[in-house]
């Protein structure tokens, strides 16, 4: 796995969760800037084990010459509330990209942990793994990993820096979150 974000923000844990995992203005803007469209959400739904899950479907624009210009994707998100009550969240996200080469071989798992540090501070960590449903040839595996890591790095670098801008805009834009 790889760690893409590990940073303390002047944003409460609860607000960070709302920014990233509800239909917040922040997330809608972020996805628009990544040229993600045809977004469909299910609401968060509790399951029998005290977890909550939701599913997102969308289309992503890809700028990788090896791949077609778009792919549809499905994200299954599972929320585990931490043992510090409202103050910590772990969200595991499985991302399937349906229309890229070798899509039936691999998917991605992104783990977001949001840990409250005080009333208005939290640590956000995002780490990701590429997982396999069938074992590809060595060269194909190298290909999949290289392209996944670079796409993920680009995505999370932008997320990290847009969160820094959000942090500096002093909490005025959460009315709709
Ligand atoms: C989510 C992982 C792989 C995929 C892509 C596939 C190339 C395959 C190349 C062949 C295009 C938002 C990525 C980066 C698309 C974007 C996905 C995002 C960033 C030759 C093997 C979409 C997080 C996420 C997870 C996986 C990313 C794909 O929230 O390279």
PDB file of C-alpha atoms and ligand atoms in Angstrom:
ATOM      1  CA  UNK A   1       0.000   0.000   0.000  1.00  0.00           C
ATOM      2  CA  UNK A   2       0.888   3.678  -0.201  1.00  0.00           C
ATOM      3  CA  UNK A   3       0.183   6.638   2.013  1.00  0.00           C
ATOM      4  CA  UNK A   4      -0.991   9.635  -0.014  1.00  0.00           C
ATOM      5  CA  UNK A   5      -2.244  12.094   2.582  1.00  0.00           C
ATOM      6  CA  UNK A   6      -1.100  12.397   6.195  1.00  0.00           C
ATOM      7  CA  UNK A   7      -1.781  15.866   7.478  1.00  0.00           C
ATOM      8  CA  UNK A   8      -3.362  17.811  10.318  1.00  0.00           C
ATOM      9  CA  UNK A   9      -6.075  20.261   9.283  1.00  0.00           C
ATOM     10  CA  UNK A  10      -7.747  23.058  11.210  1.00  0.00           C
ATOM     11  CA  UNK A  11     -11.078  21.423  10.522  1.00  0.00           C
ATOM     12  CA  UNK A  12     -13.081  19.355  13.010  1.00  0.00           C
ATOM     13  CA  UNK A  13     -13.300  15.613  12.375  1.00  0.00           C
ATOM     14  CA  UNK A  14     -17.034  15.832  11.885  1.00  0.00           C
ATOM     15  CA  UNK A  15     -16.733  18.614   9.350  1.00  0.00           C
ATOM     16  CA  UNK A  16     -13.966  16.752   7.507  1.00  0.00           C
ATOM     17  CA  UNK A  17     -16.275  13.760   7.248  1.00  0.00           C
ATOM     18  CA  UNK A  18     -19.030  15.980   5.880  1.00  0.00           C
ATOM     19  CA  UNK A  19     -16.715  17.612   3.366  1.00  0.00           C
ATOM     20  CA  UNK A  20     -15.486  14.306   1.933  1.00  0.00           C
ATOM     21  CA  UNK A  21     -18.419  11.955   2.392  1.00  0.00           C
ATOM     22  CA  UNK A  22     -21.625  13.897   1.913  1.00  0.00           C
ATOM     23  CA  UNK A  23     -22.847  15.900  -1.060  1.00  0.00           C
ATOM     24  CA  UNK A  24     -20.925  18.941   0.125  1.00  0.00           C
ATOM     25  CA  UNK A  25     -20.216  21.937  -2.054  1.00  0.00           C
ATOM     26  CA  UNK A  26     -16.496  21.086  -1.580  1.00  0.00           C
ATOM     27  CA  UNK A  27     -16.832  17.562  -2.981  1.00  0.00           C
ATOM     28  CA  UNK A  28     -19.087  18.636  -5.840  1.00  0.00           C
ATOM     29  CA  UNK A  29     -16.538  21.296  -6.838  1.00  0.00           C
ATOM     30  CA  UNK A  30     -13.669  18.859  -6.481  1.00  0.00           C
ATOM     31  CA  UNK A  31     -15.335  16.223  -8.626  1.00  0.00           C
ATOM     32  CA  UNK A  32     -16.253  18.807 -11.234  1.00  0.00           C
ATOM     33  CA  UNK A  33     -12.644  19.967 -11.403  1.00  0.00           C
ATOM     34  CA  UNK A  34     -11.562  16.307 -11.884  1.00  0.00           C
ATOM     35  CA  UNK A  35     -14.074  16.123 -14.748  1.00  0.00           C
ATOM     36  CA  UNK A  36     -16.138  13.474 -13.011  1.00  0.00           C
ATOM     37  CA  UNK A  37     -19.777  13.508 -14.084  1.00  0.00           C
ATOM     38  CA  UNK A  38     -23.083  11.578 -14.155  1.00  0.00           C
ATOM     39  CA  UNK A  39     -22.807  11.254 -10.407  1.00  0.00           C
ATOM     40  CA  UNK A  40     -25.291   8.998  -8.619  1.00  0.00           C
ATOM     41  CA  UNK A  41     -25.338   8.461  -4.872  1.00  0.00           C
ATOM     42  CA  UNK A  42     -27.172   6.232  -2.488  1.00  0.00           C
ATOM     43  CA  UNK A  43     -27.633   7.689   1.008  1.00  0.00           C
ATOM     44  CA  UNK A  44     -25.620   6.293   3.913  1.00  0.00           C
ATOM     45  CA  UNK A  45     -27.420   3.196   5.134  1.00  0.00           C
ATOM     46  CA  UNK A  46     -26.761   1.329   8.375  1.00  0.00           C
ATOM     47  CA  UNK A  47     -26.240  -2.417   8.068  1.00  0.00           C
ATOM     48  CA  UNK A  48     -26.789  -5.052  10.741  1.00  0.00           C
ATOM     49  CA  UNK A  49     -23.246  -4.821  12.129  1.00  0.00           C
ATOM     50  CA  UNK A  50     -23.345  -1.137  13.012  1.00  0.00           C
ATOM     51  CA  UNK A  51     -21.471  -0.085   9.894  1.00  0.00           C
ATOM     52  CA  UNK A  52     -22.891   2.221   7.276  1.00  0.00           C
ATOM     53  CA  UNK A  53     -22.473   1.866   3.545  1.00  0.00           C
ATOM     54  CA  UNK A  54     -23.192   3.862   0.426  1.00  0.00           C
ATOM     55  CA  UNK A  55     -22.465   3.515  -3.265  1.00  0.00           C
ATOM     56  CA  UNK A  56     -21.407   6.111  -5.811  1.00  0.00           C
ATOM     57  CA  UNK A  57     -21.486   5.734  -9.563  1.00  0.00           C
ATOM     58  CA  UNK A  58     -19.906   8.210 -11.933  1.00  0.00           C
ATOM     59  CA  UNK A  59     -17.904   8.662 -15.093  1.00  0.00           C
ATOM     60  CA  UNK A  60     -14.291   9.899 -14.899  1.00  0.00           C
ATOM     61  CA  UNK A  61     -12.342  11.671 -17.591  1.00  0.00           C
ATOM     62  CA  UNK A  62      -8.892  10.115 -17.907  1.00  0.00           C
ATOM     63  CA  UNK A  63      -5.802  11.784 -19.255  1.00  0.00           C
ATOM     64  CA  UNK A  64      -3.663   8.755 -19.838  1.00  0.00           C
ATOM     65  CA  UNK A  65      -2.782   8.007 -23.471  1.00  0.00           C
ATOM     66  CA  UNK A  66      -2.933   4.234 -22.817  1.00  0.00           C
ATOM     67  CA  UNK A  67      -6.585   4.360 -21.898  1.00  0.00           C
ATOM     68  CA  UNK A  68      -9.824   5.586 -23.482  1.00  0.00           C
ATOM     69  CA  UNK A  69     -10.913   9.095 -22.572  1.00  0.00           C
ATOM     70  CA  UNK A  70     -13.583   8.033 -20.060  1.00  0.00           C
ATOM     71  CA  UNK A  71     -14.428   5.234 -17.721  1.00  0.00           C
ATOM     72  CA  UNK A  72     -17.458   4.546 -15.586  1.00  0.00           C
ATOM     73  CA  UNK A  73     -16.648   3.742 -11.979  1.00  0.00           C
ATOM     74  CA  UNK A  74     -18.344   2.410  -8.870  1.00  0.00           C
ATOM     75  CA  UNK A  75     -17.277   3.296  -5.347  1.00  0.00           C
ATOM     76  CA  UNK A  76     -18.501   1.262  -2.441  1.00  0.00           C
ATOM     77  CA  UNK A  77     -17.915   3.162   0.788  1.00  0.00           C
ATOM     78  CA  UNK A  78     -18.070   1.575   4.237  1.00  0.00           C
ATOM     79  CA  UNK A  79     -18.019   3.772   7.318  1.00  0.00           C
ATOM     80  CA  UNK A  80     -16.710   2.500  10.631  1.00  0.00           C
ATOM     81  CA  UNK A  81     -17.137   4.972  13.453  1.00  0.00           C
ATOM     82  CA  UNK A  82     -14.094   4.951  15.684  1.00  0.00           C
ATOM     83  CA  UNK A  83     -14.147   4.265  19.394  1.00  0.00           C
ATOM     84  CA  UNK A  84     -13.713   7.955  20.206  1.00  0.00           C
ATOM     85  CA  UNK A  85     -17.370   8.519  19.351  1.00  0.00           C
ATOM     86  CA  UNK A  86     -17.995  11.393  16.954  1.00  0.00           C
ATOM     87  CA  UNK A  87     -14.305  12.204  16.936  1.00  0.00           C
ATOM     88  CA  UNK A  88     -13.030   9.549  14.569  1.00  0.00           C
ATOM     89  CA  UNK A  89     -14.089   7.986  11.326  1.00  0.00           C
ATOM     90  CA  UNK A  90     -12.652   5.233   9.190  1.00  0.00           C
ATOM     91  CA  UNK A  91     -14.014   4.935   5.662  1.00  0.00           C
ATOM     92  CA  UNK A  92     -12.972   2.100   3.389  1.00  0.00           C
ATOM     93  CA  UNK A  93     -13.637   2.728  -0.262  1.00  0.00           C
ATOM     94  CA  UNK A  94     -13.495   0.109  -2.994  1.00  0.00           C
ATOM     95  CA  UNK A  95     -13.184   1.636  -6.447  1.00  0.00           C
ATOM     96  CA  UNK A  96     -13.906  -0.341  -9.605  1.00  0.00           C
ATOM     97  CA  UNK A  97     -13.128   1.269 -12.935  1.00  0.00           C
ATOM     98  CA  UNK A  98     -15.258  -0.624 -15.425  1.00  0.00           C
ATOM     99  CA  UNK A  99     -13.973   0.480 -18.815  1.00  0.00           C
ATOM    100  CA  UNK A 100     -10.167   0.472 -18.561  1.00  0.00           C
ATOM    101  CA  UNK A 101      -7.943  -2.300 -19.927  1.00  0.00           C
ATOM    102  CA  UNK A 102      -7.637  -5.244 -17.499  1.00  0.00           C
ATOM    103  CA  UNK A 103     -10.532  -3.888 -15.430  1.00  0.00           C
ATOM    104  CA  UNK A 104     -11.541  -7.443 -14.548  1.00  0.00           C
ATOM    105  CA  UNK A 105      -8.133  -8.058 -12.925  1.00  0.00           C
ATOM    106  CA  UNK A 106      -7.830  -5.219 -10.436  1.00  0.00           C
ATOM    107  CA  UNK A 107      -9.555  -2.690  -8.226  1.00  0.00           C
ATOM    108  CA  UNK A 108      -8.424  -0.132  -5.712  1.00  0.00           C
ATOM    109  CA  UNK A 109      -9.035   0.160  -1.984  1.00  0.00           C
ATOM    110  CA  UNK A 110      -8.660   3.597  -0.408  1.00  0.00           C
ATOM    111  CA  UNK A 111      -8.741   3.929   3.372  1.00  0.00           C
ATOM    112  CA  UNK A 112      -9.554   7.332   4.812  1.00  0.00           C
ATOM    113  CA  UNK A 113      -8.989   7.838   8.488  1.00  0.00           C
ATOM    114  CA  UNK A 114     -10.148  11.043  10.142  1.00  0.00           C
ATOM    115  CA  UNK A 115      -9.036  11.427  13.742  1.00  0.00           C
ATOM    116  CA  UNK A 116     -10.256  14.342  15.813  1.00  0.00           C
ATOM    117  CA  UNK A 117      -7.443  16.029  17.737  1.00  0.00           C
ATOM    118  CA  UNK A 118      -9.402  18.866  19.316  1.00  0.00           C
ATOM    119  CA  UNK A 119     -12.627  20.821  18.711  1.00  0.00           C
ATOM    120  CA  UNK A 120     -11.397  22.170  15.423  1.00  0.00           C
ATOM    121  CA  UNK A 121      -8.460  19.999  14.381  1.00  0.00           C
ATOM    122  CA  UNK A 122      -8.173  16.595  12.831  1.00  0.00           C
ATOM    123  CA  UNK A 123      -5.634  14.363  11.184  1.00  0.00           C
ATOM    124  CA  UNK A 124      -6.554  13.006   7.765  1.00  0.00           C
ATOM    125  CA  UNK A 125      -4.775   9.931   6.466  1.00  0.00           C
ATOM    126  CA  UNK A 126      -5.440   8.335   3.117  1.00  0.00           C
ATOM    127  CA  UNK A 127      -3.736   5.127   2.087  1.00  0.00           C
ATOM    128  CA  UNK A 128      -4.466   2.977  -0.890  1.00  0.00           C
ATOM    129  CA  UNK A 129      -3.890  -0.540  -2.164  1.00  0.00           C
ATOM    130  CA  UNK A 130      -4.230  -2.068  -5.575  1.00  0.00           C
ATOM    131  CA  UNK A 131      -5.960  -5.455  -5.228  1.00  0.00           C
ATOM    132  CA  UNK A 132      -6.310  -8.315  -7.679  1.00  0.00           C
ATOM    133  CA  UNK A 133      -9.236 -10.560  -8.518  1.00  0.00           C
ATOM    134  CA  UNK A 134      -7.093 -12.682 -10.799  1.00  0.00           C
ATOM    135  CA  UNK A 135      -3.347 -12.847 -11.040  1.00  0.00           C
ATOM    136  CA  UNK A 136      -2.085 -10.962 -14.120  1.00  0.00           C
ATOM    137  CA  UNK A 137       1.161 -11.542 -16.006  1.00  0.00           C
ATOM    138  CA  UNK A 138       4.135  -9.813 -14.399  1.00  0.00           C
ATOM    139  CA  UNK A 139       4.378  -7.159 -17.072  1.00  0.00           C
ATOM    140  CA  UNK A 140       0.662  -6.411 -16.947  1.00  0.00           C
ATOM    141  CA  UNK A 141       0.836  -6.155 -13.165  1.00  0.00           C
ATOM    142  CA  UNK A 142       3.653  -3.633 -13.431  1.00  0.00           C
ATOM    143  CA  UNK A 143       1.552  -1.686 -15.917  1.00  0.00           C
ATOM    144  CA  UNK A 144      -1.523  -1.691 -13.722  1.00  0.00           C
ATOM    145  CA  UNK A 145       0.425  -0.583 -10.659  1.00  0.00           C
ATOM    146  CA  UNK A 146       2.398   2.144 -12.350  1.00  0.00           C
ATOM    147  CA  UNK A 147      -0.740   3.645 -13.875  1.00  0.00           C
ATOM    148  CA  UNK A 148      -2.795   3.303 -10.733  1.00  0.00           C
ATOM    149  CA  UNK A 149      -0.180   4.893  -8.465  1.00  0.00           C
ATOM    150  CA  UNK A 150       0.317   7.864 -10.733  1.00  0.00           C
ATOM    151  CA  UNK A 151      -3.419   8.449 -11.186  1.00  0.00           C
ATOM    152  CA  UNK A 152      -4.027   8.136  -7.449  1.00  0.00           C
ATOM    153  CA  UNK A 153      -1.137  10.409  -6.567  1.00  0.00           C
ATOM    154  CA  UNK A 154      -2.440  13.121  -8.838  1.00  0.00           C
ATOM    155  CA  UNK A 155      -5.964  12.805  -7.433  1.00  0.00           C
ATOM    156  CA  UNK A 156      -4.932  12.890  -3.769  1.00  0.00           C
ATOM    157  CA  UNK A 157      -2.355  15.671  -4.194  1.00  0.00           C
ATOM    158  CA  UNK A 158      -5.116  17.864  -5.501  1.00  0.00           C
ATOM    159  CA  UNK A 159      -7.473  16.771  -2.728  1.00  0.00           C
ATOM    160  CA  UNK A 160      -4.814  17.552  -0.101  1.00  0.00           C
ATOM    161  CA  UNK A 161      -4.237  21.035  -1.441  1.00  0.00           C
ATOM    162  CA  UNK A 162      -7.911  21.870  -1.960  1.00  0.00           C
ATOM    163  CA  UNK A 163      -8.517  20.893   1.655  1.00  0.00           C
ATOM    164  CA  UNK A 164      -5.800  23.359   2.635  1.00  0.00           C
ATOM    165  CA  UNK A 165      -7.670  26.077   0.751  1.00  0.00           C
ATOM    166  CA  UNK A 166     -10.892  25.043   2.445  1.00  0.00           C
ATOM    167  CA  UNK A 167      -9.154  25.240   5.817  1.00  0.00           C
ATOM    168  CA  UNK A 168      -8.038  28.782   5.048  1.00  0.00           C
ATOM    169  CA  UNK A 169     -11.449  29.899   3.889  1.00  0.00           C
ATOM    170  CA  UNK A 170     -12.405  29.798   7.603  1.00  0.00           C
ATOM    171  CA  UNK A 171     -15.412  27.559   7.558  1.00  0.00           C
ATOM    172  CA  UNK A 172     -17.873  29.725   5.729  1.00  0.00           C
ATOM    173  CA  UNK A 173     -18.996  27.294   3.060  1.00  0.00           C
ATOM    174  CA  UNK A 174     -20.487  24.367   4.921  1.00  0.00           C
ATOM    175  CA  UNK A 175     -24.043  25.635   5.005  1.00  0.00           C
ATOM    176  CA  UNK A 176     -25.089  23.205   2.327  1.00  0.00           C
ATOM    177  CA  UNK A 177     -23.019  20.197   3.400  1.00  0.00           C
TER     178      UNK A 177
HETATM  179  C1  LIG B   1     -11.717   7.685  -6.569  1.00  0.00           C
HETATM  180  C2  LIG B   1      -6.884   3.420 -10.668  1.00  0.00           C
HETATM  181  C3  LIG B   1      -6.505   3.074 -12.104  1.00  0.00           C
HETATM  182  C4  LIG B   1      -7.180   4.108 -13.019  1.00  0.00           C
HETATM  183  C5  LIG B   1      -6.395   4.284 -14.344  1.00  0.00           C
HETATM  184  C6  LIG B   1      -6.393   2.899 -15.041  1.00  0.00           C
HETATM  185  C7  LIG B   1      -5.318   2.700 -16.013  1.00  0.00           C
HETATM  186  C8  LIG B   1      -5.215   1.265 -16.483  1.00  0.00           C
HETATM  187  C9  LIG B   1      -4.028   1.181 -17.409  1.00  0.00           C
HETATM  188  C10 LIG B   1      -3.793  -0.174 -18.041  1.00  0.00           C
HETATM  189  C11 LIG B   1      -6.979   5.332 -15.272  1.00  0.00           C
HETATM  190  C12 LIG B   1     -11.690   8.615  -7.774  1.00  0.00           C
HETATM  191  C13 LIG B   1      -7.447   5.300 -12.072  1.00  0.00           C
HETATM  192  C14 LIG B   1      -6.197   6.128 -11.787  1.00  0.00           C
HETATM  193  C15 LIG B   1      -8.606   6.224 -12.432  1.00  0.00           C
HETATM  194  C16 LIG B   1      -9.006   7.131 -11.261  1.00  0.00           C
HETATM  195  C17 LIG B   1      -9.355   6.357  -9.972  1.00  0.00           C
HETATM  196  C18 LIG B   1      -9.706   7.298  -8.758  1.00  0.00           C
HETATM  197  C19 LIG B   1      -8.669   8.413  -8.607  1.00  0.00           C
HETATM  198  C20 LIG B   1      -2.783  -0.054 -19.136  1.00  0.00           C
HETATM  199  C21 LIG B   1      -3.398  -1.210 -17.040  1.00  0.00           C
HETATM  200  C22 LIG B   1     -11.106   7.897  -8.987  1.00  0.00           C
HETATM  201  C23 LIG B   1     -10.324   7.208  -6.271  1.00  0.00           C
HETATM  202  C24 LIG B   1      -9.765   6.525  -7.478  1.00  0.00           C
HETATM  203  C25 LIG B   1      -9.395   5.237  -7.379  1.00  0.00           C
HETATM  204  C26 LIG B   1      -8.725   4.486  -8.470  1.00  0.00           C
HETATM  205  C27 LIG B   1      -8.239   5.381  -9.616  1.00  0.00           C
HETATM  206  C28 LIG B   1      -7.931   4.509 -10.838  1.00  0.00           C
HETATM  207  O1  LIG B   1     -12.295   8.327  -5.435  1.00  0.00           O
HETATM  208  O2  LIG B   1      -5.069   4.665 -14.109  1.00  0.00           O
END
